[in-house]
Every structure is written in structure tokens, then in C-alpha cells.
Short mmCIF file of C-alpha atoms and ligand atoms in Angstrom, two decimals:
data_model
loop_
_atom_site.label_atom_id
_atom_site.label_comp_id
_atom_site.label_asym_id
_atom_site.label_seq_id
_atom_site.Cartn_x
_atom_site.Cartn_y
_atom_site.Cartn_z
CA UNK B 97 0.00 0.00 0.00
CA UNK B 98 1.43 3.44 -1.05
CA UNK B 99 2.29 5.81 1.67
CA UNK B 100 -0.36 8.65 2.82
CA UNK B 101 0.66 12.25 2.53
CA UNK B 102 0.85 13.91 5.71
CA UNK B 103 -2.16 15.25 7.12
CA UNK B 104 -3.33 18.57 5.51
CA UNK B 105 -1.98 21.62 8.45
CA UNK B 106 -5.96 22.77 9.32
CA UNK B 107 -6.44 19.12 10.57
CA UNK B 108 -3.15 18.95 12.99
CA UNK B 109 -4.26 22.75 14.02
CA UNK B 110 -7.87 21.24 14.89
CA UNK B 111 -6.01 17.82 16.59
CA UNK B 112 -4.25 20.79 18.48
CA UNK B 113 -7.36 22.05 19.73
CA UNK B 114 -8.08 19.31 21.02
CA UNK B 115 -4.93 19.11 23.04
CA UNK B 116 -4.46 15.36 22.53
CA UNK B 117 -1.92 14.32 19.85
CA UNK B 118 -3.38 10.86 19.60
CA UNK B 119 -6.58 12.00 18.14
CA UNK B 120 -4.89 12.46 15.08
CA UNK B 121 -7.26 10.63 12.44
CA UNK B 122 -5.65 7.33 11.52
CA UNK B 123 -6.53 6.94 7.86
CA UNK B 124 -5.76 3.28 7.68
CA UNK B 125 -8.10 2.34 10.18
CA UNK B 126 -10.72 4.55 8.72
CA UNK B 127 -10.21 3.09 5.18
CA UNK B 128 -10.56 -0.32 6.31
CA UNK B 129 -12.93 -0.38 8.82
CA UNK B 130 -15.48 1.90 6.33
CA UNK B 131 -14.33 0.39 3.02
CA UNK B 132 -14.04 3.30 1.27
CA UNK B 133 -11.20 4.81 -0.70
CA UNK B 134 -9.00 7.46 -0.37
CA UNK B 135 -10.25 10.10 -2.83
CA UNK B 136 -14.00 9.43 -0.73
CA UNK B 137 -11.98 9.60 3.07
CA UNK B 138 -10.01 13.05 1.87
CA UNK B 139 -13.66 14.44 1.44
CA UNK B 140 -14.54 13.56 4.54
CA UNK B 141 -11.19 14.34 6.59
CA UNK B 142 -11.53 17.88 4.64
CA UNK B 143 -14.55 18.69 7.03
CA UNK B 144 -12.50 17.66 10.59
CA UNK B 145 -11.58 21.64 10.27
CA UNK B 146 -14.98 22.65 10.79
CA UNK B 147 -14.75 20.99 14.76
CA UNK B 148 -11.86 23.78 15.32
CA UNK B 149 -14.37 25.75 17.82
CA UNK B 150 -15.70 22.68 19.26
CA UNK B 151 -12.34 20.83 20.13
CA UNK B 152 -11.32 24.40 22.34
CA UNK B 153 -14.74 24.77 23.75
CA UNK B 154 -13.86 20.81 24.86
CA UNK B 155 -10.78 21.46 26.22
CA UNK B 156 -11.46 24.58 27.50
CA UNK B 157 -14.51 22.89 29.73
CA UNK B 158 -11.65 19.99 30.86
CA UNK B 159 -9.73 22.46 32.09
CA UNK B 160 -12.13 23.66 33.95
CA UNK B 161 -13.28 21.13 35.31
CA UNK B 162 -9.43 20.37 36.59
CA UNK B 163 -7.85 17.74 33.67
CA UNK B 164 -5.26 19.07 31.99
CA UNK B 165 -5.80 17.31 28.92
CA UNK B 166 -8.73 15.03 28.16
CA UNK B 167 -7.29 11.43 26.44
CA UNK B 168 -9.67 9.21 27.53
CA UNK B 169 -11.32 8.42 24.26
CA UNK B 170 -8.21 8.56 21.26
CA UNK B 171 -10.21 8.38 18.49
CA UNK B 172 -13.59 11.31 18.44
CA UNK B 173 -12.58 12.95 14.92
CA UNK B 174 -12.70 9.26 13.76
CA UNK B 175 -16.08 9.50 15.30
CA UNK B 176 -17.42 11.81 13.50
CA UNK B 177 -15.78 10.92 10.19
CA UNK B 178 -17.86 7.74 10.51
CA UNK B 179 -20.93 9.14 11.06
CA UNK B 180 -20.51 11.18 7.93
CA UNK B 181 -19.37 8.38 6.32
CA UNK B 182 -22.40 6.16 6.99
CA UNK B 183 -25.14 8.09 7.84
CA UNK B 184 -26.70 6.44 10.61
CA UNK B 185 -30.39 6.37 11.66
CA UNK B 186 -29.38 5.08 14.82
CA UNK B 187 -25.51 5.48 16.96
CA UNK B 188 -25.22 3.25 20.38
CA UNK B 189 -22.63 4.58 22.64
CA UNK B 190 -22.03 3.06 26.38
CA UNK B 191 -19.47 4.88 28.41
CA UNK B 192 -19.93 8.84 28.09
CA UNK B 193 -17.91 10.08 30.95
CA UNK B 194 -17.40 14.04 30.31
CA UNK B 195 -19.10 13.58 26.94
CA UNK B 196 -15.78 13.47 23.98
CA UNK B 197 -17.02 10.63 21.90
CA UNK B 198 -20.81 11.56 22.49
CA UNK B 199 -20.14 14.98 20.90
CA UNK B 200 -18.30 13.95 17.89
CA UNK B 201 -21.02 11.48 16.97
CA UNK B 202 -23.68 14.37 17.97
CA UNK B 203 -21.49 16.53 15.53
CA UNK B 204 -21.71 14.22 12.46
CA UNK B 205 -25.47 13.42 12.99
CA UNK B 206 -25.97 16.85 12.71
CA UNK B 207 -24.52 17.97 9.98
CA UNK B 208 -26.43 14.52 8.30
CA UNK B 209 -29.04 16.35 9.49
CA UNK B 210 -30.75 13.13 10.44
CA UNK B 211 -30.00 10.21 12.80
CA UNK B 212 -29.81 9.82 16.66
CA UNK B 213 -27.48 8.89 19.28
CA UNK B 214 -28.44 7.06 22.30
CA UNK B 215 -25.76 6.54 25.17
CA UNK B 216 -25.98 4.88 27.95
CA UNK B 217 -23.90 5.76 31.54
CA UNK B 218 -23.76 5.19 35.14
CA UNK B 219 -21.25 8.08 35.96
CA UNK B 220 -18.69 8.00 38.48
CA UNK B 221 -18.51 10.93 40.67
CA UNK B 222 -15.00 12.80 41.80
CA UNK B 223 -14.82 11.76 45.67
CA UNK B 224 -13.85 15.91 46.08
CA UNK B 225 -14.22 18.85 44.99
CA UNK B 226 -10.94 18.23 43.07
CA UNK B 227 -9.49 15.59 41.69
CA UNK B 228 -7.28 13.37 43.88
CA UNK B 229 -4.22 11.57 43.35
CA UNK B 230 -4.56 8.70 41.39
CA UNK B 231 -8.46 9.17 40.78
CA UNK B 232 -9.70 8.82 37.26
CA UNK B 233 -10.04 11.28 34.89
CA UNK B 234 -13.33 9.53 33.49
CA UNK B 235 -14.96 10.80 36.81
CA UNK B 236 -17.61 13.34 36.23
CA UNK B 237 -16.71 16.61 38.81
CA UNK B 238 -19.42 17.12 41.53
CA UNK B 239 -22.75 19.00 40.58
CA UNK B 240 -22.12 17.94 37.02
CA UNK B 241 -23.16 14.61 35.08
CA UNK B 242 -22.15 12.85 31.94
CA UNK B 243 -21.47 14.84 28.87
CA UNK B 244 -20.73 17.52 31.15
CA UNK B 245 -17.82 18.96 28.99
CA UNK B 246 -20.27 19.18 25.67
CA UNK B 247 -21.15 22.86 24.63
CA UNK B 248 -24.81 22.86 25.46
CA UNK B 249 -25.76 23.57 21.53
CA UNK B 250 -25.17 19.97 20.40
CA UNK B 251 -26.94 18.69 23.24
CA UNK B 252 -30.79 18.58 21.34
CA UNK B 253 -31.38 15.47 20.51
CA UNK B 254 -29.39 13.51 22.48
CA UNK B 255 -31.00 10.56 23.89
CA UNK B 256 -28.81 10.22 27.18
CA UNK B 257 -29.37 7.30 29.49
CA UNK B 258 -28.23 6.70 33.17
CA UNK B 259 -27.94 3.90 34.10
CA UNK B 260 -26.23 0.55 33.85
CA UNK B 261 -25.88 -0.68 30.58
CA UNK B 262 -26.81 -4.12 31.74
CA UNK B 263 -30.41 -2.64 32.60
CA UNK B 264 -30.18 0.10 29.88
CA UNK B 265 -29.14 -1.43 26.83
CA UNK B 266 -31.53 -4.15 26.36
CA UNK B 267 -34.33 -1.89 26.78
CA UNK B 268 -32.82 0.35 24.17
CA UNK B 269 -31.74 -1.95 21.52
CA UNK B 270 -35.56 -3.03 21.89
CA UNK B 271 -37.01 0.50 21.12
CA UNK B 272 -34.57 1.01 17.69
CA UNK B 273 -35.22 -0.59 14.28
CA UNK B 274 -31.42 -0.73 13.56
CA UNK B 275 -28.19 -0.46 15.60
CA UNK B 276 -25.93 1.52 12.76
CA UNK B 277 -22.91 2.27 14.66
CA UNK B 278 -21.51 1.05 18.11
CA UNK B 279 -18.94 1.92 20.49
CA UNK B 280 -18.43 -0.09 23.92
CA UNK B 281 -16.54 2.12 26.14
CA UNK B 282 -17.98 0.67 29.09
CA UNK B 283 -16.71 -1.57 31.92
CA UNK B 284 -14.23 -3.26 30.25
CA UNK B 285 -14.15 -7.02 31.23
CA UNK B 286 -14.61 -9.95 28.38
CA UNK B 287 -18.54 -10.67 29.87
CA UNK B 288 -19.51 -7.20 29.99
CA UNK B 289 -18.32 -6.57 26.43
CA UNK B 290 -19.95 -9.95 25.58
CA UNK B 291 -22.61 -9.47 26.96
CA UNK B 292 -23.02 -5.42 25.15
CA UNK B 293 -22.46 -7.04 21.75
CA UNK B 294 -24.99 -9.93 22.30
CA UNK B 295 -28.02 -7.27 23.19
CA UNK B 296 -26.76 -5.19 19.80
CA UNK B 297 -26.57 -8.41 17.42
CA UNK B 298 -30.40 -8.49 16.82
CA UNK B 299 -31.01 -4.93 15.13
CA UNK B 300 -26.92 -5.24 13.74
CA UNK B 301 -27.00 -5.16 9.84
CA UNK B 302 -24.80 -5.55 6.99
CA UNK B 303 -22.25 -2.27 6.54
CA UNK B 304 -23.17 -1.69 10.35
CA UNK B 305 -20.18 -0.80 12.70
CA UNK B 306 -18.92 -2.31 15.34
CA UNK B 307 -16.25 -0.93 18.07
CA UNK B 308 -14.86 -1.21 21.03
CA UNK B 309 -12.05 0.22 23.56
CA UNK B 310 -9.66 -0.86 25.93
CA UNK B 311 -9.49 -4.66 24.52
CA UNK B 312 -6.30 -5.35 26.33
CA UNK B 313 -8.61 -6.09 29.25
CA UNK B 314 -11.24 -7.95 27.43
CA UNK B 315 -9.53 -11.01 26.15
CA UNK B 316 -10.81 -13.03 22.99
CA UNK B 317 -14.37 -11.32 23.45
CA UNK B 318 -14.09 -8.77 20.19
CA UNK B 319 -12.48 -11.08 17.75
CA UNK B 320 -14.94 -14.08 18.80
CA UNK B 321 -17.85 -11.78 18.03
CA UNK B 322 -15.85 -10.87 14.98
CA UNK B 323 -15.62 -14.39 14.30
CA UNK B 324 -19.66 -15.52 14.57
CA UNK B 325 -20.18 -12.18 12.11
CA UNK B 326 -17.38 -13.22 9.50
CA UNK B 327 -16.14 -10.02 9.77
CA UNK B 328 -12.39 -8.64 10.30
CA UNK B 329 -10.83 -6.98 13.23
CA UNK B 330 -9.79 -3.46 12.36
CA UNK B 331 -7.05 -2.23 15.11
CA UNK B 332 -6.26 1.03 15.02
CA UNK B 333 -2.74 1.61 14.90
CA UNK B 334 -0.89 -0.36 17.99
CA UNK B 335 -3.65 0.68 20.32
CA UNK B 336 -6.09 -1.57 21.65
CA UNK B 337 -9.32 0.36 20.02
CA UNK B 338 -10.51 -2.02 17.34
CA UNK B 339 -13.57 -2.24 14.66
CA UNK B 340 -15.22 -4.33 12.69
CA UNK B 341 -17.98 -3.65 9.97
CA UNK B 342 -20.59 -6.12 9.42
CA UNK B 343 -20.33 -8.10 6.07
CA UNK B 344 -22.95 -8.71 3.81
CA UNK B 345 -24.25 -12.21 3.75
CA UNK B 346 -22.30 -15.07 1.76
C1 SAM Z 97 -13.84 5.35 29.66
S1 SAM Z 97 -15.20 6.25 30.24
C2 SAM Z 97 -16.00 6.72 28.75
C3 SAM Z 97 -15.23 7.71 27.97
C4 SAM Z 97 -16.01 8.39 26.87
N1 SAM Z 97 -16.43 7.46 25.83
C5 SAM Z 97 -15.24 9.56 26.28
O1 SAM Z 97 -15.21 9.73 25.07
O2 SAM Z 97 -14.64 10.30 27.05
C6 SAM Z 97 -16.25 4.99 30.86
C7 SAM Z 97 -17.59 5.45 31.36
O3 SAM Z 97 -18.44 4.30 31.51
C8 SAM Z 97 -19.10 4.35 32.76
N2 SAM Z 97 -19.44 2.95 33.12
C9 SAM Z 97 -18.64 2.00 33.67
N3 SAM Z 97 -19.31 0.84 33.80
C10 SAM Z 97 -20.55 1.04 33.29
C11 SAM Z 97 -21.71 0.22 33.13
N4 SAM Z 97 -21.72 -1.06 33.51
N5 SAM Z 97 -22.82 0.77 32.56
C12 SAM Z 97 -22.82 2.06 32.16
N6 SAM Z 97 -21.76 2.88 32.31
C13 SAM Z 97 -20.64 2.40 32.85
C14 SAM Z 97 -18.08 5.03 33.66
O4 SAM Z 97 -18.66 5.56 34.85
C15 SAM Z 97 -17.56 6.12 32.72
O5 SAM Z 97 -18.42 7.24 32.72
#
């Protein structure tokens, strides 16, 4: 495979924004996890500029709220690249924590102008009024709630959910015709991630997507899902965030 060019200056300057250098967009993960070429994912990467305002107004809210830098989703302009990409009626999320990946999906759905994304959460509240030693980062400060770091314009439309995603997500998955995109970024053991992609499978479709974080703690789970689907395991990069996009049928 021929080398990609480097990534066009308005994108790193929006990555910047962000103040994460691992959110740069990894094209080969993109490419092969949406099946789509590179003339179609330039198109698409050439609107990441327009999240310029939203990526400060993100970081701008961590700060506040005491994290110096947010990193605990690597991937959001990847986010919303897919949901340009595909076009979804319907985005499942679980794990929103101060809201990164929500926003980037709310981002694409709305400039689809259709689709909606339901997340589900069962926050974790900061034991203080600042964060202590060796706390998380993915707990939400006091007085606030998940999503709290999302600029209150995206936030129509948002189906939001608290709750455990063992009681949520059933219920949910019930109440949609199609599950179009998913992202587990849950509790991260091999039967909680089983058990998220086995309430998804019914309303799961051919081109839908499939995605989960933090797989060095859930074990053979992904790629045995993977396996039942006949689909391949998209990594991206050397992390352990991976994808999968359902096939169509032999
Ligand atoms: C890694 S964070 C999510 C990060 C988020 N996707 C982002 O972009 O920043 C994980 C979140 O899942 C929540 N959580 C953990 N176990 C859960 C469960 N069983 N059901 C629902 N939410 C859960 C945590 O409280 C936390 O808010």
C-alpha cells in the first residue's frame, strides 16, 4: 500500500485544539474499517476543520473542570468521520464520561441532518471537589453529570441514558429498528463486552459498525464476536481500540 501524505496543516491545528496528539485521524483504520477509498476519506477528513471551535470549547470545559488534557477516548474525529461516512439512523454509545465521543457522533449526525445517538452511563462521581491523586479522569466533577464537557448547543437530541448498561441497553436496543454504529466504552471485562455485543446483534446489519475500547482487558471477546459475524478486526494503529464492519451475507 502506497504511503499517505501527511495530514493537511488545518487538521493537525484542529487535533491541536483538542490538546491530545493521539486523536490524530488514523486513515488506515478509517479506510478499512469503512471500506471506502482514499479520494472518498479526503472528502470527509476535509470537514475535521470545521470541529476547530468545538475541540477548544472541549478542552477549554476539561480544564475547567481540573484535567489538563482530556485522552480518555483517542479516536472522536474518527467518530465523527464515521458518522458522515455512513449516515446512521441510529448510533449506540455506552461509556460517556465528560461527553468526547458523544459529541463527535452528535457533531456528524448533525450535519447529516438526520439520525440519533443514544448513550448509555452510570457516571462516576470525583470523591472531592478536586481531583485526587490517582483518581480517574473519566470521573464526572461534583454537581455535574455525563457529557458535562459538551457545549450545550449539540446537546438537542441527544438521547442520554443513566444507568447501567446491563439494565439500559436491552431496553434500548428493543425500542430502535437498527443499531448503525456502536462503540463499547464501558466496563471493560470480556462478559460485559460480551454481553453489550450480544443485546446489539439483533437490530446489527450488513455495513453496520462495530467498536470497542480498551481490549487489552477484554480477552478473545471482540475477535470471537468478529468471528460468529465473519467479519475482520480493524485495530487502530498499535492501540487496543478495534472495529469491525458487518459483512454482507455469503
Ligand atoms: C472510559 S469512560 C467513557 C469515555 C467516553 N467514551 C469519552 O469519550 O470520554 C467509561 C464510562 O463508563 C461508565 N461505566 C462503567 N461501567 C458502566 C456500566 N456497567 N454501565 C454504564 N456505564 C458504565 C463510567 O462511569 C464512565 O463514565
Amino acid at each position: 500500500m502506497t504511503a499517505w501524505p501527511p495530514l493537511k496543516p488545518r487538521i493537525l491545528k484542529t487535533v491541536r485544539a483538542l490538546g491530545d496528539a493521539r486523536a490524530r485521524p488514523n486513515r488506515t483504520w478509517l479506510s478499512g474499517l469503512l471500506g471506502i477509498d482514499r479520494k472518498e476519506l479526503g472528502r470527509l477528513l476535509d470537514e475535521i476543520p470545521h470541529l476547530a471551535p468545538l475541540e477548544r470549547a472541549l478542552r477549554k470545559a476539561h480544564e475547567s473542570g481540573g484535567r489538563r488534557f482530556y485522552a480518555q477516548f483517542r479516536a472522536p474525529l474518527e467518530l465523527f468521520v464515521m458518522t458522515r461516512a455512513t449516515r446512521p439512523d441510529h448510533v449506540i454509545e455506552t461509556g460517556v464520561s465528560s461527553g468526547v465521543s458523544s459529541v463527535h457522533f452528535l457533531a456528524g449526525l448533525r450535519r447529516n441532518r438526520r439520525g440519533t445517538l443514544h448513550s448509555v452511563d452510570r457516571p462516576q462521581v470525583q470523591r472531592s471537589e478536586s481531583l485526587a491523586a490517582g483518581e480517574s479522569i473519566v470521573s464526572v466533577p461534583r454537581g455535574r453529570s455525563s457529557g458535562w464537557a459538551i457545549p450545550p448547543e449539540y446537546l438537542s437530541g441527544w438521547d442520554l441514558r443513566l444507568g447501567l448498561s446491563q439494565d439500559q441497553l436491552p431496553r434500548l436496543v428493543r425500542e430502535v429498528s437498527t443499531v448503525d454504529i456502536f462503540l463499547h466504552d464501558s466496563h471493560h471485562t470480556p462478559a460485559h463486552l460480551t454481553f453489550e455485543l450480544e443485546a446489539i446483534r439483533p437490530k446489527l446489519h450488513p455495513g453496520s459498525v462495530v467498536m470497542a475500547d480498551n481490549t487489552q482487558w477484554t480477552g478473545q471477546a471482540f475477535d470471537r464476536f468478529a468471528r460468529s459475524l465473519g467479519a475482520r478486526v480493524f485495530r487502530r494503529g498499535r492501540s487496543d481500540l478495534v472495529g469491525l464492519r458487518v459483512p454482507e451475507p455469503l
